[in-house]
Short mmCIF file of C-alpha atoms in Angstrom, two decimals:
data_model
loop_
_atom_site.label_atom_id
_atom_site.label_comp_id
_atom_site.label_asym_id
_atom_site.label_seq_id
_atom_site.Cartn_x
_atom_site.Cartn_y
_atom_site.Cartn_z
CA MET S 208 13.88 4.85 5.35
CA SER S 209 13.58 6.30 8.83
CA LYS S 210 16.22 4.88 11.15
CA GLY S 211 15.81 3.24 14.50
CA TYR S 212 12.80 2.82 16.69
CA ILE S 213 9.62 4.58 15.58
CA ARG S 214 7.56 5.24 18.70
CA SER S 215 4.28 5.89 16.85
CA LEU S 216 4.29 2.36 15.39
CA ASP S 217 3.85 0.97 18.90
CA GLY S 218 0.86 3.29 19.15
CA LEU S 219 -0.44 1.82 15.92
CA ARG S 220 -0.09 -1.64 17.44
CA ALA S 221 -2.21 -0.38 20.33
CA ILE S 222 -4.93 0.71 17.91
CA ALA S 223 -4.86 -2.75 16.31
CA ILE S 224 -5.23 -4.68 19.56
CA LEU S 225 -7.94 -2.35 20.89
CA LEU S 226 -9.89 -2.84 17.67
CA VAL S 227 -9.64 -6.62 17.97
CA MET S 228 -10.65 -6.54 21.63
CA SER S 229 -13.64 -4.32 20.91
CA PHE S 230 -14.72 -6.73 18.17
CA HIS S 231 -14.63 -9.78 20.40
CA TYR S 232 -16.35 -7.75 23.12
CA GLU S 233 -19.18 -7.15 20.64
CA LEU S 234 -18.81 -3.36 20.76
CA ASN S 235 -17.27 -2.56 17.41
CA PHE S 236 -17.99 -4.91 14.52
CA PHE S 237 -15.37 -3.15 12.38
CA GLY S 238 -12.79 -4.18 14.97
CA TRP S 239 -11.87 -7.35 13.08
CA ALA S 240 -9.91 -5.02 10.76
CA GLY S 241 -7.35 -4.74 13.54
CA VAL S 242 -5.99 -8.06 12.31
CA GLN S 243 -5.48 -6.52 8.86
CA LEU S 244 -3.57 -3.70 10.51
CA PHE S 245 -1.35 -6.23 12.29
CA PHE S 246 -0.64 -7.98 8.98
CA VAL S 247 0.28 -4.79 7.11
CA LEU S 248 2.41 -3.58 10.02
CA SER S 249 4.22 -6.94 10.16
CA GLY S 250 4.86 -6.73 6.44
CA PHE S 251 6.44 -3.31 6.88
CA LEU S 252 8.53 -4.13 9.94
CA ILE S 253 9.80 -7.53 8.82
CA THR S 254 10.62 -6.34 5.30
CA ARG S 255 12.38 -3.33 6.80
CA ILE S 256 14.60 -5.64 8.84
CA LEU S 257 15.30 -8.03 5.98
CA TRP S 258 15.89 -5.26 3.44
CA LYS S 259 18.66 -3.77 5.58
CA GLU S 260 20.20 -7.19 6.17
CA LYS S 261 20.06 -8.04 2.46
CA PHE S 262 22.75 -5.53 1.52
CA LYS S 263 25.22 -6.35 4.26
CA LEU S 264 28.50 -7.93 3.23
CA GLU S 265 27.96 -11.09 5.27
CA PRO S 266 27.51 -14.75 4.35
CA LEU S 267 23.91 -15.67 3.64
CA TRP S 268 23.34 -18.30 6.33
CA PRO S 269 24.22 -16.05 9.31
CA ARG S 270 21.62 -13.56 8.09
CA PHE S 271 18.96 -16.27 7.92
CA LYS S 272 20.00 -17.50 11.35
CA LYS S 273 19.95 -14.02 12.85
CA PHE S 274 16.43 -13.35 11.66
CA TRP S 275 14.96 -16.70 12.68
CA VAL S 276 16.68 -16.75 16.09
CA ARG S 277 15.32 -13.31 16.89
CA ARG S 278 11.82 -14.16 15.70
CA THR S 279 11.88 -17.46 17.61
CA LEU S 280 12.96 -15.84 20.86
CA ARG S 281 10.28 -13.17 20.53
CA ILE S 282 7.34 -15.30 19.37
CA PHE S 283 7.79 -18.87 20.59
CA PRO S 284 8.21 -18.49 24.39
CA LEU S 285 4.84 -16.83 24.99
CA TYR S 286 2.98 -18.85 22.37
CA TYR S 287 4.23 -22.28 23.43
CA GLY S 288 4.17 -21.29 27.08
CA TYR S 289 0.48 -20.51 26.67
CA LEU S 290 -0.13 -23.85 24.93
CA ALA S 291 1.79 -25.65 27.67
CA PHE S 292 -0.37 -23.99 30.32
CA LEU S 293 -3.50 -25.16 28.49
CA GLY S 294 -1.98 -28.66 28.31
CA ILE S 295 -1.38 -28.75 32.07
CA THR S 296 -4.93 -27.54 32.65
CA PHE S 297 -6.22 -30.35 30.47
CA LEU S 298 -4.17 -32.98 32.29
CA LEU S 299 -5.38 -31.79 35.70
CA LEU S 300 -8.96 -30.76 34.96
CA HIS S 301 -9.70 -32.30 31.55
CA PHE S 302 -10.36 -28.75 30.35
CA PRO S 303 -10.62 -27.72 27.62
CA SER S 304 -11.93 -31.08 26.45
CA TYR S 305 -11.10 -30.33 22.81
CA TYR S 306 -7.42 -29.61 23.54
CA PRO S 307 -6.03 -32.94 22.21
CA ARG S 308 -7.94 -32.51 18.97
CA PHE S 309 -6.46 -29.10 18.17
CA ILE S 310 -2.99 -29.21 19.72
CA PRO S 311 -1.28 -30.75 16.64
CA TRP S 312 -2.56 -27.83 14.55
CA LEU S 313 -1.69 -25.26 17.19
CA ALA S 314 1.80 -26.66 17.77
CA THR S 315 2.61 -26.50 14.05
CA TYR S 316 1.10 -23.04 13.43
CA THR S 317 -1.50 -24.46 11.06
CA ILE S 318 -4.67 -23.84 13.07
CA ASN S 319 -5.78 -21.45 10.32
CA TYR S 320 -6.55 -24.47 8.10
CA THR S 321 -9.00 -26.13 10.50
CA ARG S 322 -12.11 -24.08 9.79
CA LEU S 323 -13.75 -26.79 7.68
CA MET S 324 -13.08 -29.59 10.16
CA PRO S 325 -16.27 -31.52 11.06
CA GLY S 326 -17.61 -30.43 14.43
CA TRP S 327 -15.44 -27.30 14.52
CA LEU S 328 -16.43 -24.91 17.31
CA VAL S 329 -15.56 -21.39 18.35
CA ASN S 330 -13.57 -21.39 21.57
CA PRO S 331 -12.12 -18.44 23.48
CA LEU S 332 -8.80 -20.11 24.26
CA PHE S 333 -7.27 -20.46 20.81
CA THR S 334 -9.65 -19.74 17.92
CA HIS S 335 -8.02 -16.31 17.52
CA LEU S 336 -4.56 -17.86 17.15
CA TRP S 337 -5.26 -18.48 13.45
CA SER S 338 -3.74 -15.08 12.66
CA LEU S 339 -0.51 -15.97 14.47
CA SER S 340 -0.28 -19.05 12.26
CA ILE S 341 -0.38 -16.84 9.18
CA GLU S 342 2.26 -14.54 10.65
CA GLU S 343 4.58 -17.44 11.45
CA GLN S 344 4.19 -18.92 7.98
CA PHE S 345 5.13 -15.51 6.61
CA TYR S 346 8.22 -15.33 8.85
CA LEU S 347 9.31 -18.78 7.67
CA ILE S 348 9.07 -18.20 3.92
CA PHE S 349 9.62 -14.47 3.37
CA PRO S 350 13.37 -14.32 4.20
CA PHE S 351 14.09 -16.72 1.32
CA PHE S 352 12.29 -14.38 -1.04
CA ILE S 353 14.12 -11.26 0.16
CA PHE S 354 17.61 -12.72 0.50
CA LEU S 355 17.67 -14.90 -2.63
CA CYS S 356 16.00 -12.62 -5.20
CA SER S 357 17.33 -9.49 -6.83
CA PRO S 358 15.83 -6.12 -5.83
CA ARG S 359 14.18 -5.81 -9.25
CA VAL S 360 12.54 -9.25 -8.99
CA ILE S 361 11.39 -8.51 -5.44
CA ARG S 362 9.69 -5.28 -6.49
CA VAL S 363 7.99 -6.83 -9.50
CA VAL S 364 6.80 -9.89 -7.58
CA MET S 365 5.43 -7.79 -4.72
CA TRP S 366 3.39 -5.65 -7.13
CA LEU S 367 2.13 -8.79 -8.87
CA VAL S 368 1.13 -10.33 -5.54
CA ILE S 369 -0.83 -7.21 -4.61
CA ALA S 370 -2.63 -7.32 -7.94
CA ALA S 371 -3.25 -11.08 -7.92
CA THR S 372 -4.32 -11.68 -4.31
CA PRO S 373 -7.89 -10.40 -4.82
CA LEU S 374 -8.23 -12.94 -7.65
CA VAL S 375 -6.86 -15.63 -5.36
CA ARG S 376 -9.48 -14.70 -2.76
CA TYR S 377 -12.19 -14.91 -5.41
CA TRP S 378 -11.20 -18.46 -6.36
CA LEU S 379 -10.82 -19.44 -2.71
CA GLY S 380 -14.38 -18.20 -2.24
CA VAL S 381 -15.54 -20.37 -5.12
CA TYR S 382 -13.76 -23.41 -3.69
CA TYR S 383 -14.86 -22.98 -0.08
CA GLY S 384 -18.35 -22.00 -1.18
CA ALA S 385 -18.66 -25.42 -2.81
CA HIS S 386 -17.23 -27.35 0.17
CA ALA S 387 -18.38 -25.44 3.25
CA PRO S 388 -21.78 -26.09 4.90
CA ASP S 389 -22.82 -22.43 4.61
CA ALA S 390 -21.64 -19.02 3.42
CA HIS S 391 -20.44 -17.93 6.86
CA VAL S 392 -18.09 -20.91 7.19
CA ALA S 393 -16.87 -20.35 3.64
CA GLY S 394 -16.16 -16.69 4.43
CA ASP S 395 -14.24 -17.67 7.55
CA ALA S 396 -12.20 -20.22 5.59
CA VAL S 397 -11.26 -17.59 3.01
CA TYR S 398 -10.40 -15.13 5.77
CA TRP S 399 -8.20 -17.67 7.55
CA ASN S 400 -6.28 -18.75 4.46
CA THR S 401 -2.70 -17.49 4.31
CA LEU S 402 -2.97 -16.76 0.60
CA SER S 403 -5.77 -14.28 1.32
CA HIS S 404 -3.37 -11.93 3.10
CA LEU S 405 -0.26 -11.95 0.96
CA ASP S 406 -1.20 -8.51 -0.35
CA ALA S 407 -1.33 -7.17 3.23
CA PHE S 408 2.28 -8.17 3.88
CA CYS S 409 3.39 -6.90 0.48
CA MET S 410 1.65 -3.53 0.85
CA GLY S 411 3.50 -2.95 4.09
CA GLY S 412 6.71 -4.35 2.62
CA LEU S 413 6.67 -2.06 -0.41
CA ILE S 414 7.36 0.96 1.80
CA PRO S 415 11.00 -0.01 2.52
CA VAL S 416 11.53 -1.92 -0.74
CA MET S 417 10.42 1.02 -2.91
CA SER S 418 11.71 3.71 -0.49
CA LEU S 419 8.23 5.17 -0.52
CA ASP S 420 8.97 7.26 2.55
CA HIS S 421 11.22 9.34 0.29
CA LYS S 422 9.48 8.99 -3.07
CA VAL S 423 5.83 9.70 -2.20
CA ARG S 424 5.58 13.48 -2.21
CA ARG S 425 2.19 13.79 -0.51
CA PRO S 426 1.69 10.82 1.83
CA VAL S 427 -1.03 12.64 3.77
CA ARG S 428 -3.02 13.13 0.57
CA LEU S 429 -2.57 9.43 -0.21
CA LEU S 430 -3.93 8.58 3.24
CA GLY S 431 -6.91 10.84 2.58
CA ILE S 432 -7.63 9.09 -0.72
CA ALA S 433 -7.37 5.67 0.94
CA ALA S 434 -9.71 6.71 3.77
CA LEU S 435 -12.23 8.14 1.30
CA LEU S 436 -12.22 4.93 -0.74
CA VAL S 437 -12.74 2.82 2.38
CA VAL S 438 -15.60 4.97 3.63
CA MET S 439 -17.36 5.21 0.25
CA ALA S 440 -17.02 1.50 -0.57
CA GLY S 441 -18.21 0.54 2.91
CA ALA S 442 -21.20 2.87 2.74
CA PHE S 443 -22.22 1.56 -0.67
CA ASN S 444 -21.82 -2.03 0.49
CA PHE S 445 -23.86 -1.31 3.62
CA LEU S 446 -26.73 0.14 1.58
CA LEU S 447 -26.87 -3.04 -0.50
CA MET S 448 -26.72 -5.46 2.41
CA ASP S 449 -29.47 -6.75 4.65
CA THR S 450 -27.52 -6.57 7.89
CA THR S 451 -28.27 -6.56 11.59
CA HIS S 452 -25.28 -4.31 12.28
CA ARG S 453 -25.42 -0.54 12.22
CA TYR S 454 -23.15 1.38 9.91
CA ILE S 455 -21.58 3.15 12.88
CA THR S 456 -20.30 -0.18 14.25
CA ASP S 457 -19.04 -1.93 11.12
CA LEU S 458 -18.73 0.83 8.47
CA GLY S 459 -20.22 -1.58 5.95
CA TYR S 460 -17.47 -4.18 6.38
CA GLY S 461 -19.05 -7.36 7.73
CA HIS S 462 -16.71 -9.85 9.32
CA ALA S 463 -15.63 -12.61 6.87
CA GLU S 464 -18.46 -11.51 4.59
CA MET S 465 -18.72 -12.81 1.02
CA ARG S 466 -21.85 -11.05 -0.23
CA HIS S 467 -21.13 -8.59 -3.03
CA ASP S 468 -17.69 -10.19 -3.26
CA GLN S 469 -16.58 -8.34 -0.15
CA HIS S 470 -13.88 -10.96 0.44
CA VAL S 471 -12.33 -9.93 -2.88
CA TRP S 472 -12.10 -6.15 -2.54
CA SER S 473 -12.52 -5.19 1.12
CA TYR S 474 -9.22 -6.61 2.40
CA SER S 475 -7.32 -4.80 -0.35
CA LEU S 476 -8.91 -1.46 0.48
CA LEU S 477 -8.22 -1.86 4.20
CA ASN S 478 -4.63 -2.92 3.52
CA PHE S 479 -4.17 0.19 1.37
CA LEU S 480 -5.55 2.37 4.17
CA PHE S 481 -3.27 0.88 6.81
CA ALA S 482 -0.19 0.98 4.57
CA SER S 483 -0.94 4.67 3.95
CA MET S 484 -1.12 5.24 7.72
CA ILE S 485 2.28 3.63 8.19
CA LEU S 486 3.72 5.66 5.34
CA VAL S 487 2.57 8.91 6.95
CA LEU S 488 4.20 7.88 10.25
CA VAL S 489 7.58 6.99 8.69
CA SER S 490 7.77 9.48 5.82
CA GLU S 491 10.28 12.30 5.91
CA ARG S 492 7.85 14.45 3.93
CA ALA S 493 5.14 14.05 6.57
CA ARG S 494 7.36 14.74 9.55
CA HIS S 495 5.42 17.89 10.47
CA ARG S 496 2.00 16.71 9.31
CA MET S 497 -0.75 14.85 11.14
CA VAL S 498 0.79 16.06 14.39
CA ALA S 499 -2.30 15.33 16.50
CA MET S 500 -2.45 11.74 15.28
CA LYS S 501 1.24 11.20 15.96
CA ARG S 502 1.01 12.70 19.43
CA LEU S 503 -1.89 10.38 20.24
CA LEU S 504 0.01 7.33 19.02
CA GLU S 505 3.14 8.37 20.90
CA THR S 506 1.45 8.91 24.27
CA LYS S 507 2.81 6.84 27.14
CA TRP S 508 -0.20 4.57 27.44
CA MET S 509 -0.58 3.90 23.73
CA VAL S 510 3.09 2.96 23.47
CA GLN S 511 2.86 0.77 26.57
CA ILE S 512 -0.19 -1.05 25.17
CA GLY S 513 1.60 -1.48 21.85
CA LYS S 514 4.65 -3.01 23.52
CA VAL S 515 2.57 -5.72 25.20
CA SER S 516 0.02 -6.10 22.40
CA TYR S 517 1.27 -9.60 21.56
CA GLY S 518 0.40 -10.82 25.05
CA MET S 519 -2.87 -8.93 25.03
CA TYR S 520 -3.82 -10.62 21.79
CA ILE S 521 -3.13 -14.08 23.18
CA TYR S 522 -4.82 -13.54 26.55
CA HIS S 523 -7.74 -11.21 25.83
CA TRP S 524 -10.44 -13.63 24.69
CA ALA S 525 -9.90 -15.98 27.64
CA PHE S 526 -10.20 -13.05 30.05
CA MET S 527 -13.38 -11.89 28.35
CA THR S 528 -15.02 -15.30 28.63
CA TYR S 529 -13.75 -16.58 31.98
CA VAL S 530 -13.51 -13.30 33.91
CA MET S 531 -15.73 -10.58 32.47
CA ASP S 532 -18.61 -12.72 31.24
CA ARG S 533 -18.55 -14.88 34.34
CA PHE S 534 -18.58 -12.15 36.98
CA LEU S 535 -20.52 -9.40 35.21
CA PRO S 536 -23.95 -9.58 33.58
CA MET S 537 -23.22 -8.82 29.94
CA ASP S 538 -26.78 -8.39 28.72
CA GLY S 539 -27.26 -5.13 26.86
CA PRO S 540 -24.86 -2.70 25.15
CA PHE S 541 -24.61 -0.26 28.07
CA ILE S 542 -22.94 -2.70 30.45
CA ARG S 543 -20.49 -3.74 27.74
CA ILE S 544 -19.54 -0.13 27.04
CA VAL S 545 -19.07 0.60 30.74
CA SER S 546 -17.09 -2.59 31.40
CA PHE S 547 -14.82 -2.36 28.33
CA LEU S 548 -12.27 -0.02 29.94
CA PRO S 549 -11.83 -2.21 33.06
CA TYR S 550 -11.53 -5.20 30.73
CA VAL S 551 -8.74 -3.51 28.75
CA VAL S 552 -6.97 -2.53 31.97
CA ILE S 553 -7.12 -6.07 33.37
CA VAL S 554 -5.78 -7.62 30.15
CA PHE S 555 -3.10 -4.93 29.87
CA LEU S 556 -1.90 -5.41 33.47
CA PHE S 557 -1.74 -9.19 33.11
CA SER S 558 0.10 -8.86 29.79
CA LYS S 559 2.49 -6.32 31.32
CA ILE S 560 3.31 -8.75 34.14
CA SER S 561 3.80 -11.51 31.59
CA TYR S 562 6.07 -9.24 29.56
CA ASN S 563 8.19 -8.14 32.52
CA LEU S 564 8.52 -11.50 34.27
CA TYR S 565 8.64 -13.89 31.33
CA GLU S 566 8.88 -12.45 27.80
CA SER S 567 11.53 -9.82 28.60
CA TYR S 568 14.07 -12.53 29.46
CA PHE S 569 13.87 -13.92 25.93
CA ILE S 570 13.82 -10.44 24.41
CA ARG S 571 17.10 -9.65 26.18
CA LEU S 572 18.45 -13.03 25.14
CA LYS S 573 17.78 -12.41 21.46
CA ASP S 574 19.86 -9.23 21.64
CA LYS S 575 22.71 -11.15 23.28
CA LYS S 576 22.61 -14.00 20.77
CA THR S 577 22.48 -11.84 17.65
CA THR S 578 23.55 -8.43 16.48
CA PRO S 579 20.61 -6.04 16.98
CA VAL S 580 18.71 -4.99 13.88
CA ILE S 581 16.34 -2.10 13.21
CA TYR S 582 13.21 -3.29 14.96
CA GLY S 583 11.69 -6.46 16.26
#
């Protein structure tokens, strides 16, 4: 496995957040797949950390403590600081009015299980935090799996999870289809369920666990196969669907769509594509391949966006609704295209300030409290 900091992975984070922002900005309806990229990348990075720690000659508890302390200091301050700010706003202005109803779910990282609540509504302040709930649940449970199981069991279970998760999504679709008021809500509920994304984390995690960066002889060819499968499956799905979106904006992958069992197969294909991308970036055999892509991902601005992508994810929807939509007329695609770059810049600058003045203190603290590990 490649050692140390991999600059291009920050660039990949930038791609993920820009996709998500373009989706919520109603420019790119394929942009929801940025969340899948975040999941696969988290699976790779977290497993990479834990896999190195697993073979150290240290007592077990300090390794658990090291991981959780570092994750807590990186994730909690911004997340709970944001929730605290919303709480103060509610106390002073009684806004947002629905804050008391959702804060127990937000505070416990379980907001992803609220989609079927009666009277549920989309809101720009914390609807998108469902994905952070899934990530935090993963961080809580996954170290037990890595530290307590043998390497052979870990490899077998991860392959089984990848194979079984599409079946899990199918049965979740059956269940939610019978209990949700309509197909769209059912699709959202499947999409928000933690079990629906176990294969994403495992596909990323297999790279360090199986040493795929050394074993896969032609990672670029594998990426080409993955991309071809994604394009062909999306095109075929698009031809079968009665959709208001154009192929150029969603590539045949409707958001939280369940028609033609898209919830069963589409996430797996996208996870395979993104895991293949990561493999190309970390593989020794692809060191001198895909040079243009690597240079793009390693540019100063892509890396800078990647470094503050966590803050951008938390803040972006609020800025879109309460800044861009309020002060600019957003009718028509042209104005959205023209205003997207200023929107990204505003969110980036605010997130950069947040990172430098607030988050960086806790990032430095986690390195003082624990022995540094590979990444994170």
